[in-house]
Short mmCIF file of C-alpha atoms and ligand atoms in Angstrom, two decimals:
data_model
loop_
_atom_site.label_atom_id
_atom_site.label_comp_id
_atom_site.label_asym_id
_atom_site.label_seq_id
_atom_site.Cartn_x
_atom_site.Cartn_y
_atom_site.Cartn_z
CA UNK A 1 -164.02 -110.20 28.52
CA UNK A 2 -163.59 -113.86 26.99
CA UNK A 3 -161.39 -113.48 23.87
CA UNK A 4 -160.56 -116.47 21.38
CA UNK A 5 -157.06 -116.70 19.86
CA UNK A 6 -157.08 -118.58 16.83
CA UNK A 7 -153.80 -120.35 15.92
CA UNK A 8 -150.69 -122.03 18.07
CA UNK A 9 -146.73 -121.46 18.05
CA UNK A 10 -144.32 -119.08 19.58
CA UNK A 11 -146.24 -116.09 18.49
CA UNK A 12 -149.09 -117.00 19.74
CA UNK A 13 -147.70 -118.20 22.93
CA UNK A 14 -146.49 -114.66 23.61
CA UNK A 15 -150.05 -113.52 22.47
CA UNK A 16 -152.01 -115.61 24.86
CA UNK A 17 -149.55 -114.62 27.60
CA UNK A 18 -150.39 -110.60 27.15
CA UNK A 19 -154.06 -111.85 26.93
CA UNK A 20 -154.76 -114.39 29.97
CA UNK A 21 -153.12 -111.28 32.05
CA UNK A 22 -156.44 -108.88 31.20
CA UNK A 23 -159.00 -111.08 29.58
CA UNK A 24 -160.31 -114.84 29.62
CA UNK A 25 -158.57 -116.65 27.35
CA UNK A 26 -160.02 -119.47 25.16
CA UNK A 27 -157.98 -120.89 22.34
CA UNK A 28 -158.38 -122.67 19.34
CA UNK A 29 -155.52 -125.50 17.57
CA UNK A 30 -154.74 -128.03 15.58
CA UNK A 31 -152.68 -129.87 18.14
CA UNK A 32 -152.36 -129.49 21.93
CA UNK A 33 -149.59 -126.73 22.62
CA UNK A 34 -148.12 -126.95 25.83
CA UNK A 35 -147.70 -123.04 26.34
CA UNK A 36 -150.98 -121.58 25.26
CA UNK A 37 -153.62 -124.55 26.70
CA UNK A 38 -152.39 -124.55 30.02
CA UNK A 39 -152.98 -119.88 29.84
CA UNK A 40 -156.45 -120.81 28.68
CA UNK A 41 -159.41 -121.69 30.35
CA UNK A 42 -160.42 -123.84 27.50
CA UNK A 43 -158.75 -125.15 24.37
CA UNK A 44 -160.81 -126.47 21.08
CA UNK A 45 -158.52 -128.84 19.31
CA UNK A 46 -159.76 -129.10 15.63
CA UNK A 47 -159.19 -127.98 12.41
CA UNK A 48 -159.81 -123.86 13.12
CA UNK A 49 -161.15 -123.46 9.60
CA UNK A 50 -163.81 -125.76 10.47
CA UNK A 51 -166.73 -123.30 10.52
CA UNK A 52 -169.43 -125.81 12.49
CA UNK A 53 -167.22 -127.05 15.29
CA UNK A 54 -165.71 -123.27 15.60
CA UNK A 55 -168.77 -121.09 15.66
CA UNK A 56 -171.00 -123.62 18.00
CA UNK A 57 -167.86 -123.69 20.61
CA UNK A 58 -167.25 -119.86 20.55
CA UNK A 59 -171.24 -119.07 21.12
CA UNK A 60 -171.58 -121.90 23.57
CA UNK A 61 -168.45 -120.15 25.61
CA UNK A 62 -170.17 -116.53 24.88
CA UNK A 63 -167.03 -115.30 22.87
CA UNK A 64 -166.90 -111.53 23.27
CA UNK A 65 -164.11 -111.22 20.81
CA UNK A 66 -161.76 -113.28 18.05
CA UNK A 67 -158.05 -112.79 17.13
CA UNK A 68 -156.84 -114.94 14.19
CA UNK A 69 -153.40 -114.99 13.95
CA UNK A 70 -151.34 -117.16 11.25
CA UNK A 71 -151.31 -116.48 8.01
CA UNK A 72 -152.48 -119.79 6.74
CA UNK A 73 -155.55 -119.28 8.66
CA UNK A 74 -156.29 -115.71 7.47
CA UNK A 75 -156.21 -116.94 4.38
CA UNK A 76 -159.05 -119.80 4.71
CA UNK A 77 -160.84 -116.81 5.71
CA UNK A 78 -161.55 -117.90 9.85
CA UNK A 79 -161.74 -114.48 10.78
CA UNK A 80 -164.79 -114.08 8.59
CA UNK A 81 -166.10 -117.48 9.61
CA UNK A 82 -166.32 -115.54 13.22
CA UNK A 83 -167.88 -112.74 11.73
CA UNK A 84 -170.76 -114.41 10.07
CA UNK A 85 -171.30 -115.52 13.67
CA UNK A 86 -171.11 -112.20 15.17
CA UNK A 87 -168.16 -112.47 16.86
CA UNK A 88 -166.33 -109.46 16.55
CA UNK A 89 -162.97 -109.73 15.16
CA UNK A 90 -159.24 -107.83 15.74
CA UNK A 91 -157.76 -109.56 13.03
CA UNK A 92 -158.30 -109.21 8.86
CA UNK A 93 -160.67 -110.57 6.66
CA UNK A 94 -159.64 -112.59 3.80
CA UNK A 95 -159.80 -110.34 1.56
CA UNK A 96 -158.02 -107.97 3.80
CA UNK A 97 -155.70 -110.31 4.46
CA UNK A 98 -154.61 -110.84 0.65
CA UNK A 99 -152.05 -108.35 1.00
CA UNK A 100 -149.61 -111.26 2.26
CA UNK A 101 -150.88 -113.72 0.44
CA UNK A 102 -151.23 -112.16 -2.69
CA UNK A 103 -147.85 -110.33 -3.40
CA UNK A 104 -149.30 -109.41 -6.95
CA UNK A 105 -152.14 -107.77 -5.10
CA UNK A 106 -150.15 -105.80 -2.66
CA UNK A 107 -147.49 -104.66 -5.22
CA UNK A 108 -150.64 -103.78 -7.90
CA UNK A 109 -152.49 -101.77 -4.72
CA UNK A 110 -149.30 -99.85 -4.15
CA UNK A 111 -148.43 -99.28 -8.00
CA UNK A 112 -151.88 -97.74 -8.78
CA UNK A 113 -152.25 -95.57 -5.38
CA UNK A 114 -148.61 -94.37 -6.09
CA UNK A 115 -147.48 -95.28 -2.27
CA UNK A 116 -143.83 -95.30 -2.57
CA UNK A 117 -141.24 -97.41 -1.68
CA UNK A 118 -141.87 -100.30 -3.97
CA UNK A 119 -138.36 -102.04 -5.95
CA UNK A 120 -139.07 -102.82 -9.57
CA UNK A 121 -140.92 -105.95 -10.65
CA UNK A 122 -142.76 -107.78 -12.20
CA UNK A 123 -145.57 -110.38 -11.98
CA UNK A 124 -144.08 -113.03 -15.22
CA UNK A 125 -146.17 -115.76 -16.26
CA UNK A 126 -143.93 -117.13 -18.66
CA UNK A 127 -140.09 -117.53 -19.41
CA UNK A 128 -139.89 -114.74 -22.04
CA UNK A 129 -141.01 -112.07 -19.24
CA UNK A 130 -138.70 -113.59 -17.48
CA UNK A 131 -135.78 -112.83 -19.79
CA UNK A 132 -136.94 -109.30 -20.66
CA UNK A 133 -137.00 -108.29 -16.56
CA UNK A 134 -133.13 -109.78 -16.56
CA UNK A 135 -132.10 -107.87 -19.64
CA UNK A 136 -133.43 -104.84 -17.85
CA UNK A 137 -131.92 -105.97 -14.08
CA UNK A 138 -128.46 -106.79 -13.41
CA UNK A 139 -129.51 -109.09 -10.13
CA UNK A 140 -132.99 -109.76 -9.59
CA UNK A 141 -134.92 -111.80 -6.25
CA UNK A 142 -137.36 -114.58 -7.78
CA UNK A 143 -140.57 -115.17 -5.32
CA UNK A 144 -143.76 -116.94 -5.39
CA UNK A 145 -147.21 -115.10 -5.24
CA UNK A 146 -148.63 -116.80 -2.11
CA UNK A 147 -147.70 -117.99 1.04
CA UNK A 148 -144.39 -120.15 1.32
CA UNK A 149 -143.32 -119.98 5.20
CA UNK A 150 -141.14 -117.62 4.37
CA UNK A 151 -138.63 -120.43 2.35
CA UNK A 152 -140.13 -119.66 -1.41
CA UNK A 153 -137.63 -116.61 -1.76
CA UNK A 154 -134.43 -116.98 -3.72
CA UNK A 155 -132.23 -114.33 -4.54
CA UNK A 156 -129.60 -113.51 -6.84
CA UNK A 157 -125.59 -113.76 -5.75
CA UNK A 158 -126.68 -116.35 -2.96
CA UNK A 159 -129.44 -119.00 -3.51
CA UNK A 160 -129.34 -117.84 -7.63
CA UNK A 161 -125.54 -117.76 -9.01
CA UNK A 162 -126.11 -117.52 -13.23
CA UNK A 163 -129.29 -116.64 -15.63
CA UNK A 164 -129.86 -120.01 -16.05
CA UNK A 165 -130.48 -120.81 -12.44
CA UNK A 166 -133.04 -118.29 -12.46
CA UNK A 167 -134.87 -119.22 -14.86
CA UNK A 168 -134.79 -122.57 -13.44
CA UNK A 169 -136.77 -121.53 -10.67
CA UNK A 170 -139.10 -119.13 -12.58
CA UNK A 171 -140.26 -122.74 -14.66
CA UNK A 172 -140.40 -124.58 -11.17
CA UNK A 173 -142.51 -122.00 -9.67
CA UNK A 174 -144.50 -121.48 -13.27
CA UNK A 175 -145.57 -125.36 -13.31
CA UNK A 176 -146.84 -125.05 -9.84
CA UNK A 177 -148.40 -121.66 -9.45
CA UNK A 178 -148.26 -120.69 -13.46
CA UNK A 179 -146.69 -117.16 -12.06
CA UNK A 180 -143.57 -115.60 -10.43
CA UNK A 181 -142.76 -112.38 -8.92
CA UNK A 182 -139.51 -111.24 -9.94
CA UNK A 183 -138.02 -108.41 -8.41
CA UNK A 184 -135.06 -106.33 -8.68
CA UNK A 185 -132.52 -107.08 -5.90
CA UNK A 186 -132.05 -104.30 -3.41
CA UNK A 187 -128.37 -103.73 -1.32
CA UNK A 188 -129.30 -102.50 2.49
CA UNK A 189 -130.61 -103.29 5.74
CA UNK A 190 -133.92 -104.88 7.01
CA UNK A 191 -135.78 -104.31 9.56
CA UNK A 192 -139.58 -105.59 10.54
CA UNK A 193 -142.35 -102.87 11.58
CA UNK A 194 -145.54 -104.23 12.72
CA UNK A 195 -148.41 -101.83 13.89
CA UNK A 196 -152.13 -101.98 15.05
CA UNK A 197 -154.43 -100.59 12.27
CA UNK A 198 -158.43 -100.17 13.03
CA UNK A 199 -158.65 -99.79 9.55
CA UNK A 200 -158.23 -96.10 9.63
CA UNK A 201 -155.12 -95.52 12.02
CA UNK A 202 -151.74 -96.74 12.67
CA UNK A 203 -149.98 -97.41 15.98
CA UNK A 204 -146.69 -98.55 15.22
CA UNK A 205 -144.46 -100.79 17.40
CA UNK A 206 -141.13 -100.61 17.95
CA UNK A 207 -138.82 -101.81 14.83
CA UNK A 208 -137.23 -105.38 15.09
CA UNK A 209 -134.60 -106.99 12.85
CA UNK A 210 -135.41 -110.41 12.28
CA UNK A 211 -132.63 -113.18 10.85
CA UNK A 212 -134.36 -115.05 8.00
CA UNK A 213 -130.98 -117.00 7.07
CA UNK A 214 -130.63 -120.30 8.21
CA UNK A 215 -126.97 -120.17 9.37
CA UNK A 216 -124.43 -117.62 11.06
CA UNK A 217 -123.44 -114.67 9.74
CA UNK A 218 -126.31 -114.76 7.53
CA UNK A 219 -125.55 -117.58 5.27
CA UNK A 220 -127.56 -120.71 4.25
CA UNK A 221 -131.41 -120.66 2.84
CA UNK A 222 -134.06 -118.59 3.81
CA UNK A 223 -136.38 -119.51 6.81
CA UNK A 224 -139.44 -118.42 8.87
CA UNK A 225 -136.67 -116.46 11.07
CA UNK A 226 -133.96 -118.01 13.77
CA UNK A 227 -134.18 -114.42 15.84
CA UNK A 228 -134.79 -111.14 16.35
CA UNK A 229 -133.54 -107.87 18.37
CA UNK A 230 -135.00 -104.63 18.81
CA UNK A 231 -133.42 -101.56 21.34
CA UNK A 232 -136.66 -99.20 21.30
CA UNK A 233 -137.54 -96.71 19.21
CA UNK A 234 -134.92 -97.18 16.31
CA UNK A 235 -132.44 -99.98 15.72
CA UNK A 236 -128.82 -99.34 15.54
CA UNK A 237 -128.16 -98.72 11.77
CA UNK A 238 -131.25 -96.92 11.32
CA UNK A 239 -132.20 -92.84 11.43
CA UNK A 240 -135.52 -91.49 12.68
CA UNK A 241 -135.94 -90.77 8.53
CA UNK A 242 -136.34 -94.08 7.44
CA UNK A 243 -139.14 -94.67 10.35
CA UNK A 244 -140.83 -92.30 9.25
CA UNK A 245 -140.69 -93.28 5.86
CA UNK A 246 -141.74 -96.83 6.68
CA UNK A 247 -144.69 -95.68 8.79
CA UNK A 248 -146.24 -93.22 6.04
CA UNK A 249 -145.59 -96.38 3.21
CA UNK A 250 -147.81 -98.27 6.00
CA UNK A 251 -150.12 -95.10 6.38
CA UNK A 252 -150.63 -94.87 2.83
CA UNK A 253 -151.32 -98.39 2.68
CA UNK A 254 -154.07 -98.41 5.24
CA UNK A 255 -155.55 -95.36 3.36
CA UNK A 256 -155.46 -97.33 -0.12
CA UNK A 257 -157.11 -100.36 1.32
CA UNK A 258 -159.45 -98.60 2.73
CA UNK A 259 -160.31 -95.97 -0.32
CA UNK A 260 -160.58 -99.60 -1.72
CA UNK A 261 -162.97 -101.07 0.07
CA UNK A 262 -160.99 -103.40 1.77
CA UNK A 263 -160.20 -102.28 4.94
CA UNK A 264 -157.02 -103.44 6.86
CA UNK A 265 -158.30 -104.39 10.58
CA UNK A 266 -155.49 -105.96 12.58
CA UNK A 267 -151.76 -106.42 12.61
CA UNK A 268 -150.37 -105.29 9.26
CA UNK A 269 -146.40 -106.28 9.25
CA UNK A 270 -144.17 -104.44 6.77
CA UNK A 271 -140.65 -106.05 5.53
CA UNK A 272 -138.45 -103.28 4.99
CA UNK A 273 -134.71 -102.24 3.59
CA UNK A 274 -133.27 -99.41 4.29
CA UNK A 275 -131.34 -98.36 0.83
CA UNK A 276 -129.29 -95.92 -0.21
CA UNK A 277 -131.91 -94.72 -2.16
CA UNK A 278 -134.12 -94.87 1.36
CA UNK A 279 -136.61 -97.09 2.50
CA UNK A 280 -137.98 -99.78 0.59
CA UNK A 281 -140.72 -102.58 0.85
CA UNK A 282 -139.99 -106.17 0.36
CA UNK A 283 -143.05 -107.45 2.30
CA UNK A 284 -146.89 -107.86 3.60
CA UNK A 285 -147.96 -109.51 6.08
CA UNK A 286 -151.32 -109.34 7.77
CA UNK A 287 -149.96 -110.55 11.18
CA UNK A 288 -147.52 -109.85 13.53
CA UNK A 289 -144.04 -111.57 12.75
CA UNK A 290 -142.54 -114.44 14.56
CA UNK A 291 -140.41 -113.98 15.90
CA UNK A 292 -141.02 -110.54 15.92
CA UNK A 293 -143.78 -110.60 17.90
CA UNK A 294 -141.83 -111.44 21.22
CA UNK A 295 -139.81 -108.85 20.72
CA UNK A 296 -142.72 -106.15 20.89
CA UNK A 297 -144.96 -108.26 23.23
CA UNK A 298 -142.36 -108.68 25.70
CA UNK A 299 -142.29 -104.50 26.04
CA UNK A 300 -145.70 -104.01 26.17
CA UNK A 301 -147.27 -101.54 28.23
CA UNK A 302 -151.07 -101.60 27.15
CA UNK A 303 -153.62 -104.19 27.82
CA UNK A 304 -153.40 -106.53 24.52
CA UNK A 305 -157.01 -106.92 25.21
CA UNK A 306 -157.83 -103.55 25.57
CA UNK A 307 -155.78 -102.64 22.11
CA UNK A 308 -157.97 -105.34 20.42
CA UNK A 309 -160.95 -104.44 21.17
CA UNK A 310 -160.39 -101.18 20.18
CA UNK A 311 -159.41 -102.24 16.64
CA UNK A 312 -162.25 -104.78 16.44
CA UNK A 313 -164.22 -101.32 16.93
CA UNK A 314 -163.13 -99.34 14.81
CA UNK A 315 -161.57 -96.57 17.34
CA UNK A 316 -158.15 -97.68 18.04
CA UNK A 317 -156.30 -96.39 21.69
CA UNK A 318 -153.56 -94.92 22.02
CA UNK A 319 -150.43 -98.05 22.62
CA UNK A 320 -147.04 -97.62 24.69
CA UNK A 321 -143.88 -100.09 24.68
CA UNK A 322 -140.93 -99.86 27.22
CA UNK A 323 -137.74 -98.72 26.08
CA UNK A 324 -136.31 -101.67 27.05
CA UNK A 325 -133.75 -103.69 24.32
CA UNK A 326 -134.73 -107.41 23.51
CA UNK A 327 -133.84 -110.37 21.85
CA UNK A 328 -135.30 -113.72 20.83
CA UNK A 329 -133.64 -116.76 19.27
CA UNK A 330 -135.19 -119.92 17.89
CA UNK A 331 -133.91 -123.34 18.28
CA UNK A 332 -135.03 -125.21 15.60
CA UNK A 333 -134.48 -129.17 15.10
CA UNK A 334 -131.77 -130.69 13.13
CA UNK A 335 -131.98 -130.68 9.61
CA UNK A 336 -134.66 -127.85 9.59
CA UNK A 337 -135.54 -125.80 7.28
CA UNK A 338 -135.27 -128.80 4.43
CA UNK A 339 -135.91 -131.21 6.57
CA UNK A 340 -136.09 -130.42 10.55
CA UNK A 341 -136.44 -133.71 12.44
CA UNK A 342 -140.21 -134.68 13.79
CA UNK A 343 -140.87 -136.40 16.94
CA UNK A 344 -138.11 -135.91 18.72
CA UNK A 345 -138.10 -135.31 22.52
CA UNK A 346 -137.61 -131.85 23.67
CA UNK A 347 -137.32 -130.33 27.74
CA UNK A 348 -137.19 -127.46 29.45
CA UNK A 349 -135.25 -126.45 32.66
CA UNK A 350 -137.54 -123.64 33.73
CA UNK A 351 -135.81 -122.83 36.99
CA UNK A 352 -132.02 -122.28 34.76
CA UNK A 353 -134.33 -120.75 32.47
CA UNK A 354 -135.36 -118.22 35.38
CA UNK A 355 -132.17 -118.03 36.55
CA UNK A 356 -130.72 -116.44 33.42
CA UNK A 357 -133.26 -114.15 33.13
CA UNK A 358 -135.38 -114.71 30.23
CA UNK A 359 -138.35 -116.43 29.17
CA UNK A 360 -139.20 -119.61 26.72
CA UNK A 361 -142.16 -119.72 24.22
CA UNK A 362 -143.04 -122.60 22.61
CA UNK A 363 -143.02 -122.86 19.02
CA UNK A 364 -144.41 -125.59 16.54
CA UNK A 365 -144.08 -128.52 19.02
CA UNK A 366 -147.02 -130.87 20.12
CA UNK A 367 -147.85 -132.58 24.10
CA UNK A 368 -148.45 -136.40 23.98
CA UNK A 369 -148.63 -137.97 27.45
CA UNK A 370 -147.00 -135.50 29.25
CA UNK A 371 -144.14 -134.86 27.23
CA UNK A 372 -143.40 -132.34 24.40
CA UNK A 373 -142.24 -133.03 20.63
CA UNK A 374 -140.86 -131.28 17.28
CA UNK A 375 -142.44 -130.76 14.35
CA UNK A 376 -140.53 -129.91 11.65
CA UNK A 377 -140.38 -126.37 12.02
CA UNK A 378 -139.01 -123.74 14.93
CA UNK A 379 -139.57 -125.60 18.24
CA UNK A 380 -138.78 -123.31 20.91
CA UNK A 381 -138.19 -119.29 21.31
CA UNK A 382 -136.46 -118.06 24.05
CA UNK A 383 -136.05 -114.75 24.74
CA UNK A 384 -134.68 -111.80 27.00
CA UNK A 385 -134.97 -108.06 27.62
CA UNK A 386 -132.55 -105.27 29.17
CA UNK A 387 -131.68 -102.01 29.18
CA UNK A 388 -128.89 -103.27 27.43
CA UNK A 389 -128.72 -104.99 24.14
CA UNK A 390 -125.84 -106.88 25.22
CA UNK A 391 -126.94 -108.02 28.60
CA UNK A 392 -130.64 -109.26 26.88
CA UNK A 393 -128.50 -110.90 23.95
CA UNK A 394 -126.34 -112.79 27.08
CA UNK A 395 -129.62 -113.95 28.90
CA UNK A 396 -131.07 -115.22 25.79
CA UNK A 397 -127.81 -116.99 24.87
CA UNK A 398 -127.80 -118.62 28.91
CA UNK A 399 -131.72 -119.29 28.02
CA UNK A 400 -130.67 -121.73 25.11
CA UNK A 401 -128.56 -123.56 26.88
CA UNK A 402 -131.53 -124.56 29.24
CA UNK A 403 -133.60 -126.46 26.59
CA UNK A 404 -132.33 -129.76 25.98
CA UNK A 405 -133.15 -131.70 22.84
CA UNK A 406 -131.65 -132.12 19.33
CA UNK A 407 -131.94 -129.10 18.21
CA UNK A 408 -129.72 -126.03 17.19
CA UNK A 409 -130.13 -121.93 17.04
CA UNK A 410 -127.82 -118.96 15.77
CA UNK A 411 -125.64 -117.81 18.60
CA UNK A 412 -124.59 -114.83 16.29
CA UNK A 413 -127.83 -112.79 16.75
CA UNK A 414 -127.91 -109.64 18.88
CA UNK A 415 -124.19 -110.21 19.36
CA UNK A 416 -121.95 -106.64 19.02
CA UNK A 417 -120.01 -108.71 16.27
CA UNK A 418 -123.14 -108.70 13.86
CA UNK A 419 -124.92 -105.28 14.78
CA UNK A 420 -121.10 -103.52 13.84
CA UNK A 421 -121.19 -105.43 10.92
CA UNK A 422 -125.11 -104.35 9.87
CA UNK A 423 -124.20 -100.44 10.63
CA UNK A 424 -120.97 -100.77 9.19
CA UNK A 425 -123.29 -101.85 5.97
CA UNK A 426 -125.24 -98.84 6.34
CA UNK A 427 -122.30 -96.56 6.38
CA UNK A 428 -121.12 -97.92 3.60
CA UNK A 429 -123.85 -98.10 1.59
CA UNK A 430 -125.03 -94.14 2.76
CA UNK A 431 -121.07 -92.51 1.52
P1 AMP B 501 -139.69 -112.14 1.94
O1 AMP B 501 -140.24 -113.49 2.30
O2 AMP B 501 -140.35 -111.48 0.79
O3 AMP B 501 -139.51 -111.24 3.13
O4 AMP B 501 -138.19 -112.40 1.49
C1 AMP B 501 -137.30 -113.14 2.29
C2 AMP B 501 -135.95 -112.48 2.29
O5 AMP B 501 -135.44 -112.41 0.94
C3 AMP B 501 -135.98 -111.04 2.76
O6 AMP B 501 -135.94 -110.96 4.14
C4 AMP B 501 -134.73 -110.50 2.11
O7 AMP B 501 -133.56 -110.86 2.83
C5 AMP B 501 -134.72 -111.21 0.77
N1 AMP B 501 -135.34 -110.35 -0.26
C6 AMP B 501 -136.65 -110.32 -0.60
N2 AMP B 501 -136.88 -109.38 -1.56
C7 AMP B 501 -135.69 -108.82 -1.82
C8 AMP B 501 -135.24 -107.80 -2.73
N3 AMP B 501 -136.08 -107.20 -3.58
N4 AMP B 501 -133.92 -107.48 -2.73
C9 AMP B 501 -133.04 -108.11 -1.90
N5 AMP B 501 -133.39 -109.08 -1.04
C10 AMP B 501 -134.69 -109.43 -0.99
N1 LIG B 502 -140.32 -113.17 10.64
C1 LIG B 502 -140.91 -113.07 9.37
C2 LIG B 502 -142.34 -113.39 9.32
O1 LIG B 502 -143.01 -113.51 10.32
O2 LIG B 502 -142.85 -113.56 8.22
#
């Protein structure tokens, strides 16, 4: 089977790896990345919302089957550029797709099918809504409606100290986007659950908790995500309750969607906190996560291939992970996520790489000439598993210290300091 993946970075590194091991992979990009071109048997570099250059190259290669994969992308609707092609697709449609970019949609969809779960909000478009939601919320999270890289979100008691400063942002985001989501601000634990919907059924993965502050011990701005860990079936605060509670939010979901209309074919992502009130949604996405994708790739047991051609028709097969614990961490360059320095020379010492154990993904780096560069996002993953959470977290740790550039990661993730501290948290918060 010759399958397309749409889209280049660390996720999609770890993609095209499952794939080139039970399909022919061909792969679409903006710019040449190292990781996936040399897994494919051809690369397309272009702009993959080009509709002309795409659909000639995927019939000329006799596509059998498309996988879109970055948000941005979803939403310029290339998944239904394939379609109108008849290239069958594993990945949403635009429209599908809106519930990430669209957090008005996806919070409106939930509202009026009554799928629980959701914190108070609501969508402002001026500053008086704003006040009235703070009169009403003690500490509130202030958001954009579309897609931000994960950076747009500020939230009260950290990036927000006073009023004021909210409604700062709320007239920043207003002039640009003339809305805001405001939200009230929840007290828990996160975790990431991504599953495989055919638009009917859910196969969930296993959960992952991702890190989306920039600095240790969870301090700085928020970013795309510096790491993740996962140890199977739950995570270490976490009871077999709130899993279940995620996965029939997600359930419901699928079943609104499709009563809808608007059926969700792909990898639907859901951002959740564990409360003490139980399990609430923060998030959408229409994609897997990165990093959280490694995490879950790296465990696979089924054929990627096979799993996406089953959603793509509409009968989705059964999916099983290893038990196995795992944990990736991003080194990202200096300065990022204001301001991460471009251009800069990065290497990798595969062999020490080996040695420790783990594995390296490239992220949002470019080849020129042989050599490899930053962007000015996350430049390279690496990542390890283990039966143990604290033998994967010291492989990835030996991993980072294998890629040499100017860059920097969190050394605190996946480390027994942090988890105590996230179930300590829980207990806490549970009494
Ligand atoms: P998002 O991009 O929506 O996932 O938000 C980024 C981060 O902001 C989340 O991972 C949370 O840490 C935080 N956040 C978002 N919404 C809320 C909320 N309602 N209450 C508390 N924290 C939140
Ligand atoms: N790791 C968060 C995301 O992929 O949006």
């Amino acid at each position: 089977m010759k399958v397309v993946l749409v889209g280049s970075g660390a996720r999609e590194h770890a993609i095209a790896e499952q794939l080139s091991k039970s399909s022919s992979l061909y792969s679409i990009m903006e710019k040449k990345h190292p990781g996936i071109a040399s897994l494919s048997q051809e690369v397309l570099i272009c702009n993959p919302a080009d509709k002309e250059t795409v659909v000639s190259w995927c019939k000329e290669k006799g596509i059998d089957l498309a996988f879109v994969s970055p948000d941005g992308l979803l939403e310029k609707g290339v998944t239904d550029i394939l379609a109108s092609a008849g290239i069958k697709a594993a990945s949403p449609s635009r429209q599908a797709a809106r519930i990430e970019w669209d957090k008005g949609y996806a919070r409106t969809l939930l509202h009026n099918h009554k799928v629980p779960g959701l914190p108070a909000f609501k969508v402002v478009g001026n500053a008086d809504e704003a006040s009235a939601f703070l009169a009403q919320h003690k500490e509130v999270v202030v958001k954009p409606l579309g897609l931000t890289g994960g950076k747009g979100v500020r939230v009260m008691g950290e990036h927000l100290h006073s009023e004021e400063d909210v409604l700062n942002y709320v007239s920043e985001l207003l002039k640009k986007d003339k809305q805001a989501l405001l939200e009230e601000k929840l007290d828990g634990e996160e975790f990431s659950l991504q599953a495989f919907s055919d638009g009917e059924r859910l196969s969930v993965m296993p959960p992952v908790q991702d890190h989306k502050r920039a600095f240790v011990n969870d301090a700085g701005p928020n970013t795309g995500g510096m790491g993740s860990y996962s140890t199977g079936r739950l995570l270490p605060f976490m009871e077999l309750k709130d899993l279940e509670g995620a996965k029939s939010i997600m359930q419901q979901t699928i079943g609104a969607m499709r009563a809808e209309g608007n059926p969700f074919r792909g990898v639907l992502y859901g951002g959740f906190m564990i409360t003490k009130d139980g399990v609430k949604l923060i998030e959408y996405n229409a994609r897997f996560g990165d990093p959280e994708a490694m995490n879950v790739l790296m465990v696979l047991r089924t054929q990627l291939s096979g799993i996406l051609q089953s959603i793509a028709d509409g009968s989705l097969i059964p999916v099983a992970f290893s038990p196995n614990c795992t944990v990736v961490k991003y080194l990202v360059p200096e300065g990022y996520p204001e301001n991460g320095k471009k251009d800069c020379k990065v290497s990798i010492d595969s062999k020490a790489v080996w040695e420790c154990g783990g594995k390296t993904f490239f992220g949002s780096v470019y080849e020129e000439a042989g050599e490899i560069y930053t962007t000015s996002s996350r430049a390279v993953a690496v990542a390890a598993q283990d039966a143990s959470l604290e033998r994967a977290e010291g492989k990835a740790e030996c991993c980072t210290r294998a890629v040499h550039g100017p860059l920097w990661h969190r050394p605190d993730i996946g480390t027994p300091p942090l988890i105590s501290k996230r179930t300590e948290h829980m207990r806490r918060l549970k009494r």
